[in-house]
Coordinates of C-alpha atoms and ligand atoms in Angstrom, one line a residue:
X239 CA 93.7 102.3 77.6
X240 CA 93.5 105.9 76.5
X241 CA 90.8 107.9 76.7
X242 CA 88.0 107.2 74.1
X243 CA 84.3 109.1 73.8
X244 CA 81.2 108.0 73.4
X245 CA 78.9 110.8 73.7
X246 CA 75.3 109.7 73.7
X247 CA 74.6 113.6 75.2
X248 CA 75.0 115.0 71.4
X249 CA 72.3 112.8 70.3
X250 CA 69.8 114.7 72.1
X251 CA 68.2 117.7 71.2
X252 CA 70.8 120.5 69.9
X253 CA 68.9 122.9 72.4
X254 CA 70.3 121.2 75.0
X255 CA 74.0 121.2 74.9
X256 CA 76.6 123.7 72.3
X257 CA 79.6 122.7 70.9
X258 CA 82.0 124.2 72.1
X259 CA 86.1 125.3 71.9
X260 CA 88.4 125.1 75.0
X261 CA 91.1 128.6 75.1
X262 CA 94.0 128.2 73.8
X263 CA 97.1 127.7 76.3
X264 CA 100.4 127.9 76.0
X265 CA 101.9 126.5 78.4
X266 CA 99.3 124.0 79.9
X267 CA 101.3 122.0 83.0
X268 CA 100.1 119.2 85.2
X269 CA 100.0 120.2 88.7
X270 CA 97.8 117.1 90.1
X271 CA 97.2 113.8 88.8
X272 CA 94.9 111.8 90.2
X273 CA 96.9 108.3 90.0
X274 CA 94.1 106.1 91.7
X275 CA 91.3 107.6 89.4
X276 CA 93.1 106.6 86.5
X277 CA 93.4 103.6 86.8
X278 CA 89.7 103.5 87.8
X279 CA 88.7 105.1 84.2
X280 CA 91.5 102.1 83.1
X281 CA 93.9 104.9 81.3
X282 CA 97.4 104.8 81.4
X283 CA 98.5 107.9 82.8
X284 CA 101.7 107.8 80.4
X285 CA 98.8 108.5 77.4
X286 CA 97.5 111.7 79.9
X287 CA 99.7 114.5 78.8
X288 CA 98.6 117.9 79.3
X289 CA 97.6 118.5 75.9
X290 CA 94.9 116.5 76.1
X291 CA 94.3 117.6 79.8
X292 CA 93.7 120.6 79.2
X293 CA 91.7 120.7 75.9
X294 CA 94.3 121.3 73.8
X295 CA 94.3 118.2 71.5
X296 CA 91.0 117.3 71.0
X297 CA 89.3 113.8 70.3
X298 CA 86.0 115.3 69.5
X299 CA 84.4 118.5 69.5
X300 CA 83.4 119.5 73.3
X301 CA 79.7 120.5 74.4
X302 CA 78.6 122.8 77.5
X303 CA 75.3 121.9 78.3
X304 CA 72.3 124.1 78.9
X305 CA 70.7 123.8 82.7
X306 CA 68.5 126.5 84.5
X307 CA 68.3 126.5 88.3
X308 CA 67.0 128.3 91.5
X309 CA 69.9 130.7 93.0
X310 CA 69.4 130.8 96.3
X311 CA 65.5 130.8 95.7
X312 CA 65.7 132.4 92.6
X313 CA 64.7 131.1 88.8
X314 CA 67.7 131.7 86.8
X315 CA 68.5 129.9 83.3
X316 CA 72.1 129.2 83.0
X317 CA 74.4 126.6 81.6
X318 CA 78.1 125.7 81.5
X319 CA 79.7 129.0 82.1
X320 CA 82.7 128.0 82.4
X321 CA 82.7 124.0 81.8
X322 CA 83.1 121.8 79.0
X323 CA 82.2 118.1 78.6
X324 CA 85.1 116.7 76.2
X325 CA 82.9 113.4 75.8
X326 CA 81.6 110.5 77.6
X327 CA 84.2 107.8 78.6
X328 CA 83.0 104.5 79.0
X329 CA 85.0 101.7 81.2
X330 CA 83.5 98.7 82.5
X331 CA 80.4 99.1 81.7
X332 CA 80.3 102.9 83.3
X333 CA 79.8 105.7 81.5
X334 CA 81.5 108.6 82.9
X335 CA 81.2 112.4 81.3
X336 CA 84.7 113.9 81.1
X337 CA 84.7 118.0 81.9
X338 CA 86.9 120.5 82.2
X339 CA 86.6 123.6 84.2
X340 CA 88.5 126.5 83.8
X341 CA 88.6 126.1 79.9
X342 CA 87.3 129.5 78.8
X343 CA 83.8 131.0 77.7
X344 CA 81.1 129.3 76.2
X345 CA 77.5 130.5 75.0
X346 CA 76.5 130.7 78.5
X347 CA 79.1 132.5 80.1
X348 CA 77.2 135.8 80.3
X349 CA 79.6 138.2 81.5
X350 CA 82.0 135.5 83.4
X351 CA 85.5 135.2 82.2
X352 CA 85.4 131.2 81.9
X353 CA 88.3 130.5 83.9
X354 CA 88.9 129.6 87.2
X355 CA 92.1 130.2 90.1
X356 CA 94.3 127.6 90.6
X357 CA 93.4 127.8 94.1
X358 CA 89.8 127.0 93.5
X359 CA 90.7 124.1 91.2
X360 CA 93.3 123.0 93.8
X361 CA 90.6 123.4 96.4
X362 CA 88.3 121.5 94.6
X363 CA 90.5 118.7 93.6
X364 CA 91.3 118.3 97.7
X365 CA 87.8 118.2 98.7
X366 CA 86.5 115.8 96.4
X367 CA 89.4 114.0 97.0
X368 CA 88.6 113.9 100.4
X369 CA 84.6 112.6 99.9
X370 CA 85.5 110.1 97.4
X371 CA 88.1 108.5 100.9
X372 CA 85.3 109.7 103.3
X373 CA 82.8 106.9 101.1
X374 CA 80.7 109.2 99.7
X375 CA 79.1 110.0 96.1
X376 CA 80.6 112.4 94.3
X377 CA 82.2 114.0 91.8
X378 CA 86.0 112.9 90.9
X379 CA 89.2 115.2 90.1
X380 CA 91.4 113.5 87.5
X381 CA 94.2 116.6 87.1
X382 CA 94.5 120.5 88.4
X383 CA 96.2 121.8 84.8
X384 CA 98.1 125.4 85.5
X385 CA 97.6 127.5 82.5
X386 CA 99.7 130.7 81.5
X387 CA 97.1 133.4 82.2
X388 CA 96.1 135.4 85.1
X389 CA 93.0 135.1 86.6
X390 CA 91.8 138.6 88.7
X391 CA 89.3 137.8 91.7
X392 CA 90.0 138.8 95.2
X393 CA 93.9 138.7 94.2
X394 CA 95.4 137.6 91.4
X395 CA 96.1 134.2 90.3
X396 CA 97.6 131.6 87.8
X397 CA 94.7 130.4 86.1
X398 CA 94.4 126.6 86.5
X399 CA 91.8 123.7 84.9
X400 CA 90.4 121.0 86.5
X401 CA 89.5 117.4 84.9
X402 CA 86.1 116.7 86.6
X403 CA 84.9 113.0 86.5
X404 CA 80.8 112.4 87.0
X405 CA 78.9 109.6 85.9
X406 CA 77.0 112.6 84.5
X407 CA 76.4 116.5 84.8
X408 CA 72.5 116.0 84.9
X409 CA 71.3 118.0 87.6
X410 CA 67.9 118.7 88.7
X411 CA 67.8 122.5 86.9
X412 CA 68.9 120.7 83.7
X413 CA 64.8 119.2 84.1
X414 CA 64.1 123.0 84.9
X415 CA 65.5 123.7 81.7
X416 CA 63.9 121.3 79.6
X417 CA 60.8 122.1 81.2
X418 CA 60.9 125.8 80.5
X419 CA 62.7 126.2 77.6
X420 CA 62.2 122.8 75.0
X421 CA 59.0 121.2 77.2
X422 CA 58.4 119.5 73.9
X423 CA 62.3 117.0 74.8
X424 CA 60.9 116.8 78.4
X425 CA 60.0 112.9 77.6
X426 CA 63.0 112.0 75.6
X427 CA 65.0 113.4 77.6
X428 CA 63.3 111.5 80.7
X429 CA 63.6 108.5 79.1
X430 CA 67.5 109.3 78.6
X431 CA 67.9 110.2 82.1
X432 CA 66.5 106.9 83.5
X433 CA 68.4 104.8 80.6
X434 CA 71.5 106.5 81.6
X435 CA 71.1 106.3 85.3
X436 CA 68.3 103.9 86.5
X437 CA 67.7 101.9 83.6
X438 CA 65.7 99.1 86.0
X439 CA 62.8 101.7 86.0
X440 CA 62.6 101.1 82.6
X441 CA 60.2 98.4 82.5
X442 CA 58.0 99.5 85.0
X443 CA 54.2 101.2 85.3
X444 CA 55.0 104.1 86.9
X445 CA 58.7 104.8 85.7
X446 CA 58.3 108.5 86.4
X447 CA 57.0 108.7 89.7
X448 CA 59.6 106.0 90.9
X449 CA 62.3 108.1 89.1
X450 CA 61.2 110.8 91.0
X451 CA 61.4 108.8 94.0
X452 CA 64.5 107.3 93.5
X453 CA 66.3 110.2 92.7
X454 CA 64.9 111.7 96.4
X455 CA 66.1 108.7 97.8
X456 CA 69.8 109.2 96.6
X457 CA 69.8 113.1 97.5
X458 CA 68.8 112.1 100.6
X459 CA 71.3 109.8 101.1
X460 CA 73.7 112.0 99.6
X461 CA 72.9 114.7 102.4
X462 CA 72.7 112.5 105.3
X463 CA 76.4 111.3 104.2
X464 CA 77.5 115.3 104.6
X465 CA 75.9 115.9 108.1
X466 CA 77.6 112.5 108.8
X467 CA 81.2 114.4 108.3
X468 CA 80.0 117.6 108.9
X469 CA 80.1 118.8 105.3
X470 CA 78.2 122.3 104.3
X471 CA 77.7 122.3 100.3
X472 CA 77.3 125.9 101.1
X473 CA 75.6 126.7 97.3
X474 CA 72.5 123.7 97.2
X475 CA 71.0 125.5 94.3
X476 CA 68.8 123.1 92.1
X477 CA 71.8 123.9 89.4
X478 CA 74.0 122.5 91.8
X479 CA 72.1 119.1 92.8
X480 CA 73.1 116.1 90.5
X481 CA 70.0 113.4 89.5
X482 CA 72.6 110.8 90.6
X483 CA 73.0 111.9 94.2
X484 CA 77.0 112.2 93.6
X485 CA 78.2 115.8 95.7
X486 CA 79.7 118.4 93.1
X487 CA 80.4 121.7 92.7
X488 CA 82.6 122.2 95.4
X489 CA 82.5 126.4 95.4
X490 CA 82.2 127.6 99.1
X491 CA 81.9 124.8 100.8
X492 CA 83.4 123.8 104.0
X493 CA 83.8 121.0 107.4
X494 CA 82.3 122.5 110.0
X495 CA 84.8 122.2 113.4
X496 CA 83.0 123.4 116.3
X497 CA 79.0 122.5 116.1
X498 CA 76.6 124.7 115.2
X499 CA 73.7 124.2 112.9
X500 CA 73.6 127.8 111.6
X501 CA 77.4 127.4 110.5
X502 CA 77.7 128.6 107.2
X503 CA 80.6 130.7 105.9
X504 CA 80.0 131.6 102.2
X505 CA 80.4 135.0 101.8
X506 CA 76.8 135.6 99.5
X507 CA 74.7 133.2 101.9
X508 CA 73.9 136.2 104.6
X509 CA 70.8 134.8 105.8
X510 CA 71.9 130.9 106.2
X511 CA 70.1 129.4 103.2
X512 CA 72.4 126.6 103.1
X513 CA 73.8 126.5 106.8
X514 CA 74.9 122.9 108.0
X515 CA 70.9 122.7 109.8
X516 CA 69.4 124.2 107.0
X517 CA 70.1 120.9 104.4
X518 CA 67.5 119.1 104.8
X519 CA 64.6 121.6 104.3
X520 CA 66.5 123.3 101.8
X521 CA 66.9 120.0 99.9
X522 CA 63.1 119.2 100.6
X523 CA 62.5 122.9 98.8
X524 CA 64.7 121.4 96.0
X525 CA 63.2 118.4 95.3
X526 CA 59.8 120.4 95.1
X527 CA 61.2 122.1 92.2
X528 CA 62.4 118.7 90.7
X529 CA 58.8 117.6 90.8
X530 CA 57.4 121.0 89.3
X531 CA 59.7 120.3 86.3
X532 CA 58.4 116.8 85.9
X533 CA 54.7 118.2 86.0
X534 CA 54.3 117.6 81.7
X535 CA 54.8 113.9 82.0
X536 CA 51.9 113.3 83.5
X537 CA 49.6 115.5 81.4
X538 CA 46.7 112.2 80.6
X539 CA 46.7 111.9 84.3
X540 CA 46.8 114.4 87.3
X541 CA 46.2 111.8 90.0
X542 CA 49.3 110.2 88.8
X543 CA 51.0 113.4 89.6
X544 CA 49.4 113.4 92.9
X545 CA 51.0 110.0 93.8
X546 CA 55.0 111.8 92.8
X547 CA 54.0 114.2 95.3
X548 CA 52.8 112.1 97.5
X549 CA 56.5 110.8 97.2
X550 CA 58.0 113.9 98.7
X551 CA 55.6 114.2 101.2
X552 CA 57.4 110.8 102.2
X553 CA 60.5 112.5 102.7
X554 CA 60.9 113.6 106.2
X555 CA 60.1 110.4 107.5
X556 CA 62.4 108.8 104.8
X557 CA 65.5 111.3 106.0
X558 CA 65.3 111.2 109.5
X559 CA 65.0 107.0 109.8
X560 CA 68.2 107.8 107.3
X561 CA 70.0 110.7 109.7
X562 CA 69.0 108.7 112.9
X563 CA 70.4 105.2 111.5
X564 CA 73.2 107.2 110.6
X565 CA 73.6 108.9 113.9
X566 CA 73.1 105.9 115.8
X567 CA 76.3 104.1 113.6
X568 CA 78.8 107.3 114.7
X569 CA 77.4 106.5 118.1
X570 CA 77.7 103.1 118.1
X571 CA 74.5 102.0 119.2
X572 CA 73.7 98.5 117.3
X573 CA 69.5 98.8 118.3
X574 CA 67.1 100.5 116.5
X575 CA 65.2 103.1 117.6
X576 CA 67.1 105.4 120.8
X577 CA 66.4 108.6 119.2
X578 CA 65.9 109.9 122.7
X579 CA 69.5 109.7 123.6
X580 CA 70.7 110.5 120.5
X581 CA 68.3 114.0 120.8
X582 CA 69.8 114.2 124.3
X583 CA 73.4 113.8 122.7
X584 CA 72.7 116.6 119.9
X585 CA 71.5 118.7 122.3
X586 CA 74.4 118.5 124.0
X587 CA 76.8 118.8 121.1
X588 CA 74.6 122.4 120.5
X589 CA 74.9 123.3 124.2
X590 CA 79.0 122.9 123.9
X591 CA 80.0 123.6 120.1
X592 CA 82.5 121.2 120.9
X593 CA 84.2 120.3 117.6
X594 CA 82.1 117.6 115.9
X595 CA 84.5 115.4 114.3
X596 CA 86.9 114.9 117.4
X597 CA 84.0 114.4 119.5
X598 CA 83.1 110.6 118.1
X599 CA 86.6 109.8 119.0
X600 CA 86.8 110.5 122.2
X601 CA 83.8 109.0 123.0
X602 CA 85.2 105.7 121.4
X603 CA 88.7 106.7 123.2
X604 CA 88.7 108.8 126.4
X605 CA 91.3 110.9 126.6
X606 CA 92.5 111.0 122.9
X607 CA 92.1 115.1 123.5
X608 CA 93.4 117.2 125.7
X609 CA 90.7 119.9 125.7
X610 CA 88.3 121.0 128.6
X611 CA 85.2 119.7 127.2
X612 CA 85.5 116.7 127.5
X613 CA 86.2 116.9 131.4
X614 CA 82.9 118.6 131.9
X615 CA 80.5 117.1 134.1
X616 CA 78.1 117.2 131.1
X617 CA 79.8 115.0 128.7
X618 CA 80.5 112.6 131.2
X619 CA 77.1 111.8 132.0
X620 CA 76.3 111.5 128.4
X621 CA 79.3 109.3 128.1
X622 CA 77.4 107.4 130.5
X623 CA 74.4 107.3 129.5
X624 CA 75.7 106.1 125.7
X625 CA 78.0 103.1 127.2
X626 CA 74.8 101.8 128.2
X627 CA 73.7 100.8 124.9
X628 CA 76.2 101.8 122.4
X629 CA 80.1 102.8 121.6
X630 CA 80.6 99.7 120.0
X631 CA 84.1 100.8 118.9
X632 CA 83.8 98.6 116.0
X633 CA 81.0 100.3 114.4
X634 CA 82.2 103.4 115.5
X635 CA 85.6 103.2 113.4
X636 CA 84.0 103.0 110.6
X637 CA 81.2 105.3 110.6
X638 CA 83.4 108.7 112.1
X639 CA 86.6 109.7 110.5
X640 CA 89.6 110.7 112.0
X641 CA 90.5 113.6 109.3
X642 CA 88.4 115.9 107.5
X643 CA 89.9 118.6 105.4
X644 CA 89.9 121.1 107.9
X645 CA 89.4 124.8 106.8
X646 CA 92.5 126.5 107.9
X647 CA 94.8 123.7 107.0
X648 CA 93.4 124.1 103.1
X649 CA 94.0 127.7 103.1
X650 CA 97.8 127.1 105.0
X651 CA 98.7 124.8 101.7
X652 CA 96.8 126.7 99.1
X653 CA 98.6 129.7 100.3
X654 CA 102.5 128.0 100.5
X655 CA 101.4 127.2 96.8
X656 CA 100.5 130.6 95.8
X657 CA 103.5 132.3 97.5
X658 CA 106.2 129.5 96.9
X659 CA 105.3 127.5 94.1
X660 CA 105.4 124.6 96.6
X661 CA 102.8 121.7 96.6
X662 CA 104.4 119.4 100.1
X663 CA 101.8 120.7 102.6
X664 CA 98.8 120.3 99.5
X665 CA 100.6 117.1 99.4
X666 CA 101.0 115.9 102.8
X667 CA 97.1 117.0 103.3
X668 CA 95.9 115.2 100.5
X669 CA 98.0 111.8 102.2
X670 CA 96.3 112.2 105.2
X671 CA 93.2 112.2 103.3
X672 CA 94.0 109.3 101.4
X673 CA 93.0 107.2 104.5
X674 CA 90.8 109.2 106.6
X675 CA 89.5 106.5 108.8
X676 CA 93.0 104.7 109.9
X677 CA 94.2 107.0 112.9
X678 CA 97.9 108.0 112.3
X679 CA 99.3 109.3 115.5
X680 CA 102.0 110.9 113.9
X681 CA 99.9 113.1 112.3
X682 CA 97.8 114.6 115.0
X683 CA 98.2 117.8 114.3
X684 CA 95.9 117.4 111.1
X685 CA 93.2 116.7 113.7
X686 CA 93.4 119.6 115.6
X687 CA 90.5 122.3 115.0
X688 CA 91.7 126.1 114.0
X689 CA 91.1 128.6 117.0
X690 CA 87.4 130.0 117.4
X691 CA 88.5 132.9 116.1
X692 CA 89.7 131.7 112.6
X693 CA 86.4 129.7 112.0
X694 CA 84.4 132.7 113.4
X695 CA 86.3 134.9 110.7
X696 CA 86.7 132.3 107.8
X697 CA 84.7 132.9 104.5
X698 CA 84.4 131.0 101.2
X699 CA 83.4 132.7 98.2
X700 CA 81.6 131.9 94.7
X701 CA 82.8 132.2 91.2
X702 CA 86.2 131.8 92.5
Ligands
LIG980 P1 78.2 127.9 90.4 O1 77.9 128.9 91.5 O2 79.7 127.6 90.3 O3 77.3 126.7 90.5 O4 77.9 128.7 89.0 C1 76.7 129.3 88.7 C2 76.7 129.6 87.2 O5 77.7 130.6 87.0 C3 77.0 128.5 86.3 O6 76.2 128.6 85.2 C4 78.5 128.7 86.0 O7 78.8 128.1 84.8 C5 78.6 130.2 85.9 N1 79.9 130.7 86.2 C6 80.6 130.7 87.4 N2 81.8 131.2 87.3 C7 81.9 131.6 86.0 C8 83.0 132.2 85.3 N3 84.1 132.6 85.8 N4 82.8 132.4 83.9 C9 81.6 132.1 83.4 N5 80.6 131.5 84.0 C10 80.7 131.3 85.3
LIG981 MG1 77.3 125.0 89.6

């Protein structure tokens, strides 16, 4: 099959979305193909040239959608700056939107060029690569397309588009929007929403508030899956956080190696907004605005906008049984409850920043790393105290991965790319990825952390 659209987003109000025109290119060529996605949209990647890739042959006209959001606390009105939705694809009964980024200015571009590094696209092709192996929701890549123009940002760059797969772009500021800006569409476009995503609220009495609470209950599991793998979003604005729980955006995000709750190493996020520790509140804050922008539905009724927010004051008890369940799986503990030795093992991991992804192994493996930590007297006794009632190794396999895309292994590919045209270590990185639970001693050298010094220095940066 080839790609084919069916996109029910243009029957919605025209203040929602605008049509839209992706650059021109001249010499559009595929860097990345994403082999396994394809055949999960079911396309033949022979009918995938980079014409059509990149937006140069068109099926129908694009759209960038309108969306408003809080950045980094503040109310901003936005919109696809520098994406375009080329049209919903629909296989298997799935709908999937189909967007490219990178493909020039639209009505919302403001004073952005609309085009993004090939670096960035590259970067973001790895790390949702990486999620999507690590089991958790989120945004696809399909291809990183190089285009013939420079892009200036920190240095100078080819410019590069990427094919971004969602099941949709909806986000919690595209409610903002509709709230603030066409209030009158706020039910239609409810009803849309829950049609297009949870269409077994449709029959019920209270489809709003349980939308609400359903979509808190996938965020939720969403951000428990990151602190699982140590994953920092590092830009959770509401513009950022999709109504289907999947993880996108991937702008300044990061692993964290050594852990510390106030990690954070975007270069604009000075105070920690979105630090690893900081994801839960944050996302708490979040869905607080979420409910403001749902407010109009319940106009006949206040008390049945009393019981949505009595959904989210649900949700620190909902996250933590959620974080602790989780926490007890990368333990191994099969029993409930043991948050006492699972506080006195986090306090531990705080106490010794030991890296957090290499830590799980050796407790299910003694000895799998040679580093001083480990021989402390400290661990040892939590060791001890754990074997107890958990490291079943079993459980533990599955829950902690042996690979994350580590920071300074990224920037080693990205940067052979950029100085030699060559793609083996992106390469190499992404097949280490491809499995990130089945140990490959031959590649231990993907599971080493950078120095302290490199993490302590390393920054990530927006807009890129
Ligand atoms: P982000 O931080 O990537 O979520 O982007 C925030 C907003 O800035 C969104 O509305 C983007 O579409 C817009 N934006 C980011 N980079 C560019 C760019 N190079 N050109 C135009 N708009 C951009
Ligand atoms: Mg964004």
């Amino acid at each position: 099959m080839s790609l084919s659209f069916d996109t029910t987003y243009k029957d919605l109000d025209s203040n929602l979305y605008s049509r839209v025109t992706p650059e021109d290119i001249n010499n559009p060529e595929i860097l990345l193909l994403n082999e396994d996605l394809c055949d999960g949209l079911g396309l033949n990647k022979e009918d995938l040239n980079s014409q059509i890739l990149s937006g140069q042959k068109l099926l129908e006209e694009p759209i960038a959608q309108a969306y408003a959001g809080h950045q980094f606390g503040s109310y901003t009105v936005l919109g696809d700056g520098r994406a375009m939705i080329l049209g919903e694809h629909v296989h298997d009964g799935n709908r999937y939107d189909i967007q490219l980024k990178g493909s020039g200015r639209t009505p919302y571009s403001g004073r952005g060029d609309g085009n993004a590094t090939v670096s960035s696209m590259l970067r973001e092709y790895i790390y949702s690569y990486a999620m999507q192996n690590l089991g958790i929701k989120t945004s696809r890549s399909l291809a990183v397309i190089e285009t013939d123009g420079s892009v200036q940002r920190r240095r100078t760059e080819p410019g590069a588009i990427l094919v971004r797969v969602m099941r949709s772009h909806i986000r919690y500021g595209t409610f903002q929007y509709v709230a603030s800006q066409a209030s009158e569409e706020l039910e239609e476009f409810t009803d849309y929403v829950i049609d297009r995503h949870y269409p077994h609220l449709n029959n019920k009495d209270k489809k709003y508030t349980d939308f609400f609470d359903e979509v808190m209950r996938s965020s939720i599991n969403m951000v428990v899956d990151w602190m699982r793998v140590g994953f920092i979003h590092g830009v959770m604005n509401t513009d950022n956080m999709s109504i289907d729980g999947e993880t996108f955006d991937y702008g300044p995000c990061t692993f964290m190696n050594y852990y510390d709750e106030d990690a954070v190493f975007s270069s604009v996020d000075k105070r920690g907004r979105y630090s690893f520790g900081n994801q839960k509140p944050i996302l708490k804050w979040n869905l607080g605005r979420f409910a403001e922008s749902l407010k109009q539905l319940f106009q006949e009724s206040s008390h049945a906008f009393d019981e949505l927010e009595a959904k989210l004051d649900n949700f620190e008890e909902i996250f933590d049984a959620k974080y602790y369940s989780m926490m007890r799986k990368k333990l191994g503990i099969k029993s409930d409850g043991e948050e006492a030795i699972v506080d006195a093992f986090l306090d531990w991991l705080r106490e010794s920043r030991a890296d957090y992804t290499n830590t799980f192994i050796e407790l299910e493996t003694p000895g799998s790393f040679d580093d001083p930590v480990y021989s402390s007297e400290d661990f040892k006794h939590i060791r001890n105290e754990l074997s107890g009632i958990g490291l079943d190794r079993k459980m533990m396999k599955k829950t902690n991965p042996r690979y994350i895309p580590r920071n300074y292994l990224i920037e080693e590919a990205l940067n052979e790319y950029l100085e030699k045209e060559n793609l083996s270590k992106f390469k190499d990185l992404l097949n280490v990825l491809k499995n990130p639970y089945e140990s490959k001693d031959a590649n231990s050298q993907f599971q080493q952390p950078p120095s302290e010094k490199f993490d302590s220095e390393y920054t990530t940066y927006c807009n890129t």
